Amino acid sequence: PDVFRNNLIRLRFVYRFLDSLKGMFWLSVLLVVVAAAWELIVLTAVAVFSQSLVDVTQFDSSTFAPDSALMTVYNQFKTIPEEYRLITGFSLAAISVLIGSIVDTGITTFQTIFSTRFLIQVRCKIFSMLCNSSLSYIDQEKTGSLITMVINESRCCYNVLKNGLQLTVGFFKVAIFAGVLWFISPLLTLAVVA
């Protein structure tokens, strides 16, 4: 409980430093959620393509559970004429993976821009606080230690923010994958959780 409380205090402290970047921060969180949701689409496209590949080979196969969301998607997919089904399934799977890669690249680029702006903003605030400090404090400290403080403290603030975003990403991915497992087989999901 104390560790969680301390981490929450750190996050609140760093969140106050965001000021004008709060919009970019929440947009970054939204993009991460979209990327995690897109992984569900990629997983569905690959599963449907794999099932259509098994069907084309004429082997006796067990399809998805009758009441599952994947079976609903696969039934819609089976409305495509059989001669086009395999290439369509491959194309959908490949396009969904490509779009997922583009989304991940976009998110990485956006988060790089956001992190650079955040570091600049935090360093400017710390420098401003130093400028407003008493002359006796500045005179007592070495110049190198003051510069190191500005650089290290801003980097620490960024690390807290970055770890918070990574935790958010991990949470949404686990939630989405658990949902997919539940749709495939609730019994198997419970066995995996146990």
XYZ file of C-alpha atoms in Angstrom:
194
model
C 0.000 0.000 0.000
C 2.813 2.447 0.844
C 4.635 1.749 -2.416
C 1.443 2.314 -4.416
C 0.728 5.533 -2.488
C 4.276 6.810 -3.057
C 4.057 6.073 -6.787
C 0.715 7.854 -6.974
C 2.213 10.894 -5.241
C 5.081 10.916 -7.743
C 2.670 10.690 -10.678
C 0.597 13.597 -9.323
C 3.750 15.671 -8.834
C 4.922 15.009 -12.379
C 1.410 15.561 -13.777
C 1.474 19.107 -12.381
C 4.561 19.782 -14.502
C 2.641 19.041 -17.696
C 0.768 22.398 -17.774
C 0.179 23.108 -21.468
C 1.152 19.552 -22.442
C -1.780 17.887 -20.650
C -3.696 17.673 -23.929
C -0.764 15.938 -25.617
C -0.449 13.569 -22.657
C -4.097 12.485 -22.824
C -3.883 12.198 -26.612
C -0.875 9.928 -26.109
C -2.884 7.771 -23.692
C -5.762 7.617 -26.210
C -3.382 6.579 -28.992
C -1.984 3.828 -26.796
C -5.515 2.535 -26.164
C -6.231 2.588 -29.915
C -3.005 0.674 -30.601
C -3.944 -1.953 -28.023
C -7.419 -2.249 -29.564
C -5.888 -2.590 -33.025
C -3.999 -5.647 -31.816
C -7.414 -7.264 -31.336
C -8.205 -6.586 -35.002
C -4.863 -8.038 -36.076
C -5.451 -11.134 -33.960
C -8.943 -11.580 -35.412
C -7.717 -11.156 -39.010
C -4.931 -13.693 -38.521
C -7.304 -16.174 -36.834
C -9.872 -15.886 -39.646
C -7.157 -16.267 -42.289
C -5.736 -19.319 -40.511
C -9.179 -20.912 -40.306
C -9.834 -20.247 -44.000
C -6.452 -21.777 -44.807
C -7.412 -24.912 -42.857
C -10.783 -25.029 -44.654
C -9.157 -24.780 -48.095
C -6.873 -27.741 -47.382
C -9.995 -29.912 -46.902
C -8.728 -31.396 -43.632
C -11.262 -32.192 -40.960
C -11.101 -29.132 -38.756
C -12.786 -27.805 -35.705
C -13.943 -24.268 -36.197
C -14.388 -21.554 -33.608
C -16.867 -22.008 -30.789
C -20.377 -21.533 -32.202
C -21.312 -18.601 -29.959
C -17.968 -16.801 -30.134
C -17.297 -13.412 -31.681
C -14.629 -15.013 -33.888
C -17.238 -17.388 -35.317
C -19.472 -14.407 -36.128
C -16.614 -12.709 -37.959
C -15.722 -15.964 -39.705
C -19.323 -16.512 -40.838
C -19.275 -13.043 -42.388
C -15.964 -13.899 -44.005
C -17.436 -17.089 -45.489
C -19.868 -14.977 -47.542
C -16.897 -14.142 -49.797
C -16.770 -16.514 -52.800
C -14.534 -19.502 -52.067
C -12.056 -18.795 -54.877
C -11.320 -15.338 -53.399
C -11.518 -16.248 -49.729
C -7.889 -17.259 -49.198
C -6.361 -14.221 -50.904
C -8.863 -11.928 -49.174
C -8.031 -13.434 -45.784
C -4.320 -13.060 -46.418
C -4.801 -9.489 -47.634
C -6.877 -8.527 -44.592
C -4.354 -10.084 -42.211
C -1.415 -8.401 -43.992
C -3.157 -5.014 -44.151
C -4.132 -5.165 -40.481
C -0.541 -5.982 -39.495
C 0.735 -3.157 -41.730
C -1.724 -0.664 -40.254
C -0.749 -1.850 -36.763
C 2.906 -1.149 -37.585
C 2.025 2.297 -38.925
C -0.021 3.055 -35.793
C 2.867 1.928 -33.552
C 5.328 4.079 -35.531
C 2.997 7.072 -35.299
C 2.585 6.618 -31.567
C 6.340 6.328 -31.086
C 6.906 9.504 -33.107
C 4.183 11.381 -31.216
C 5.533 10.244 -27.859
C 9.051 11.312 -28.860
C 7.783 14.808 -29.691
C 5.779 14.862 -26.465
C 8.720 13.706 -24.336
C 11.049 16.298 -25.880
C 8.572 19.088 -25.173
C 8.017 17.763 -21.663
C 11.754 17.682 -20.900
C 12.184 21.218 -22.231
C 9.249 22.462 -20.167
C 10.443 20.802 -16.950
C 14.007 22.043 -17.426
C 12.756 25.585 -18.011
C 10.653 25.402 -14.825
C 13.552 24.091 -12.762
C 15.850 26.741 -14.221
C 13.239 29.398 -13.420
C 13.069 28.122 -9.837
C 16.852 28.334 -9.622
C 16.773 31.894 -10.936
C 14.284 32.800 -8.199
C 16.414 31.161 -5.488
C 18.388 33.232 -3.068
C 21.859 34.305 -4.075
C 23.327 32.675 -0.985
C 21.967 29.281 -2.111
C 23.392 29.685 -5.605
C 26.704 30.898 -4.179
C 26.973 27.835 -1.898
C 26.292 25.314 -4.674
C 28.772 24.398 -7.357
C 27.804 25.319 -10.911
C 28.185 21.733 -12.099
C 25.904 20.396 -9.369
C 23.202 22.923 -10.302
C 23.380 21.964 -13.983
C 23.369 18.275 -13.065
C 20.324 18.863 -10.871
C 18.408 20.505 -13.742
C 19.251 17.658 -16.108
C 18.764 14.754 -13.680
C 15.550 15.993 -12.084
C 13.908 16.582 -15.456
C 14.987 13.131 -16.609
C 13.585 11.570 -13.419
C 10.250 13.340 -13.989
C 10.191 12.034 -17.555
C 10.967 8.481 -16.392
C 8.030 8.571 -13.977
C 5.749 9.737 -16.791
C 7.114 7.175 -19.279
C 6.730 4.311 -16.815
C 3.160 5.404 -16.127
C 2.397 5.299 -19.862
C 4.029 1.878 -20.231
C 1.957 0.605 -17.325
C -1.171 1.924 -19.067
C -0.163 0.167 -22.298
C 0.433 -3.101 -20.454
C -2.907 -2.858 -18.658
C -4.882 -2.318 -21.868
C -3.060 -5.091 -23.718
C -3.708 -7.561 -20.910
C -7.374 -6.519 -20.796
C -7.785 -6.917 -24.558
C -5.989 -10.265 -24.718
C -8.007 -11.529 -21.744
C -11.167 -10.457 -23.581
C -10.053 -12.286 -26.725
C -9.286 -15.407 -24.697
C -12.683 -15.162 -23.054
C -14.417 -14.976 -26.453
C -12.443 -17.967 -27.726
C -13.054 -20.117 -24.667
C -14.200 -18.971 -21.216
C -13.185 -22.290 -19.682
C -9.685 -22.117 -21.147
C -9.378 -18.493 -19.983
C -10.200 -19.510 -16.422
C -7.626 -22.290 -16.643
C -4.976 -19.820 -17.877
C -5.811 -17.346 -15.100
C -5.635 -20.131 -12.497
